[in-house]
Amino acid sequence: MASRGLLRPILKYAAAATVAGGGVIYYVYRPLNIPGSDSPAVPLKFAADGSIAPPRFPVAKSRAQHIADLKNSASSENNAAGVGGHSGAGIADQARGVFGRLAGGGGKTASGGALASEGEIVDSQIEEDEEYDLLVIGGGATGAGIALDAATRGLKVACVEREDFSAGTSSKSTKLVHGGVRYLEKAVWELDYNQYKLVKEALRERKYFLDTAPHLSSWLPIMLPVQKWWQAPYFWMGTKVYDFLAGSEGIESSYFLTRSKALEAFPMLKKEDIVGALVYYDGAHNDSRMNVSLAMTAALYGCTIVNHLEVTALEKDASGRLCAAYVKDVVQEKDGMRARPFKVRAKGIINATGPFTDAIREMDDQKVDKIVAPSSGVHVILPGYYSPADMGLLDAKTSDGRVIFFLPWQGNTIAGTTDAPTNISQNPIAGEEEIEWILSEIRGYLASDINVRRGDVLAAWSGIRPLVKDPKAKNTESLVRNHLITVSDSGLLTCAGGKWTTYRQMAEEAVDAAIEVFGLNTKPVSNAPRVSGTEMVDDAAPLDGSCQTHQVRLLGAHGYSKTLFINLIQHFGVETEVATHLVNSYGDRAWTVAALCSPTNKRFPARGERIAELYPFVDGEVRYAVRHEYAQTPVDVLARRTRLAFLNAQAALEALPRVIDLMAEELHWDRKRRDREWNDTVNFLASMGLPKSKLGVSRADVVNGRAGIFDEHERKLYSRHDGPAETLASDSKLDKIEHPGLGVESPVNK
């Protein structure tokens, strides 16, 4: 009996341990729904003979159509001033005529064949003198996010951007979609509940991000090197808390790597100073393409959205409330014409201009205190061989206590960032001191036999982070940790601060505030376009007038799958690298991009002429950017539609003649406009790390291959390899006299 009494608690404990162990095993090895790994929400259609029938996508209005709609909001006054637009019907008919030549109705592709991937134009019109519910100033992540949120709640919304979508901070991020491991550390050590809320919110938004745009975002394992044994439990506990906070919003769990496994996963690491590593998961994305997709999705849902349209003034009614803005078309000035401002009426105006927030606030009230404290963040791009293709690294303890990321991105490696006060400018230039600091930190954790050289920097840029101060706080000098929404006495609603990961939450809160402040009425969207291009599957979010952007898939997401690139190769005959790039940049819209690629007159690849030899960007992307994404300048294409300027400034310069030729053909540029775009683009590339000596380079220099020639000083600074290789004496079949570059005194023969 005594043995039974002893056995019973042992069995209970064993059963409890078995259940607990089984629960842990299930949690670790449970089936995971990885965004982007599912079958496409909208499957492909196949013809009777087994060939692929490409989808027919709805087409957004043209940029000219959107401008005419803006003018219609105050048509009486604009017509009286001589800057009125065409009637809505006239513009719609005009657009159908233009896009009809591109679409299925007798449309032609770049090769002259029928283009079956274009559908009806989304035709939502603004009636004459019908004011908008909201006018959003700024087309970055926040502004485009607000525009999409408002449009999917049934509001009439317009969005204008002085430069291009994602022209500023939104294209110059670290390319991460993350909760913030370092914010979590601060929350714990400083017992800061606000930091905790920031991490929790960002982890939730990270999952929405990956669900609504799986083609533009993905999970990325990030390594935390362990250099002292005592760090292992500290890092392990931190990453496990990070996993726990993510909950169902998480994906893979963090894990520990032994020294040998860490070096196997990241062989570039310094072997002497590592005892192991922790690996945790965060998200990565293509920031400017995400921004452009937000803008174009908003356009499909009825938003009037225009880039290169500058706000010149704000107007108030008799009661002192804002009621309109004056805007001008910057593109007209580029064409040598006078750009006359015209009026856009709206019930409410939202300021979402990032670093330029205070400039708009001063249009409203010249005496207002500034709230933006701009901070510069420099990033550099290195060749892809500096990091594994599928794992990043976080150096949590740099020489001055800052954090630095080292991540694979678009086939190259991105490293950054710095954090220092700066002045606000449109295209800030990364300083040599900041670039050298990043390279110095990289040398500290890479193997000693890897020579990290200045010449390996393919591109370098500075982004301005708009940190903000709350004007209503008692201590107006303290910075807001997350984002700020404030309303002026005249009704200007400003949304500033925050980060890319939480753009959707910021937009939701801004629209909620606008509805309350401006007395707006949302309504269900009954005529939502089939963004996926098919009626076969009801893929739309339930647009009932409430915020649904956590469910609204962005343009390109519906038909995306990780195997879609195979269908592109089989249907169009594009290269595998090109097909993979198109699918990961455009999602299901890769069908349209591939259709716009020129034939090569080769057996394979059959389509797609590269605009840069070493990168998978092709001519069809330039045509698509102009026809479907409102690209108006070569910078729009090189920096924001493709990412060539961010990946390699010199390669972008070498691709510039071809890009200008393609855009001139699409937009009917004259010689004067081509020359202006050449000069403007070369000057922009200076902010991407192009050497100063190249700022005066001519098109002829680039076409004839002289743009890559450096003097000895610049060669040491910018060249990726040592001096011109000389032939070894033992390998030469020529006499020394016949070969002037060969000599006994040559360094290679010693």
Coordinates of C-alpha atoms in Angstrom, one line a residue, residues 18 30 83 126 175 177 209 314 340 350 387 413 467 469 546 581 649 696 705 721 725:
T18 CA 4.3 14.6 -20.5
R30 CA 3.2 23.5 -34.9
V83 CA -7.2 76.9 -65.2
I126 CA -15.8 64.1 -59.1
K175 CA 14.0 48.1 -45.1
V177 CA 9.3 45.7 -40.8
F209 CA 2.1 44.2 -43.4
L314 CA -4.0 77.1 -48.1
R340 CA -0.6 78.1 -62.9
I350 CA -4.5 66.4 -43.5
S387 CA 26.3 38.8 -46.0
T413 CA 23.9 44.1 -48.5
L467 CA 11.0 63.0 -34.8
K469 CA 7.6 67.2 -30.2
S546 CA -15.1 51.0 -40.9
H581 CA 12.5 39.9 -59.6
A649 CA 24.7 54.7 -58.1
G696 CA 29.4 66.9 -65.1
G705 CA 31.9 53.9 -71.7
H721 CA 39.0 46.2 -57.2
A725 CA 45.6 43.8 -63.7

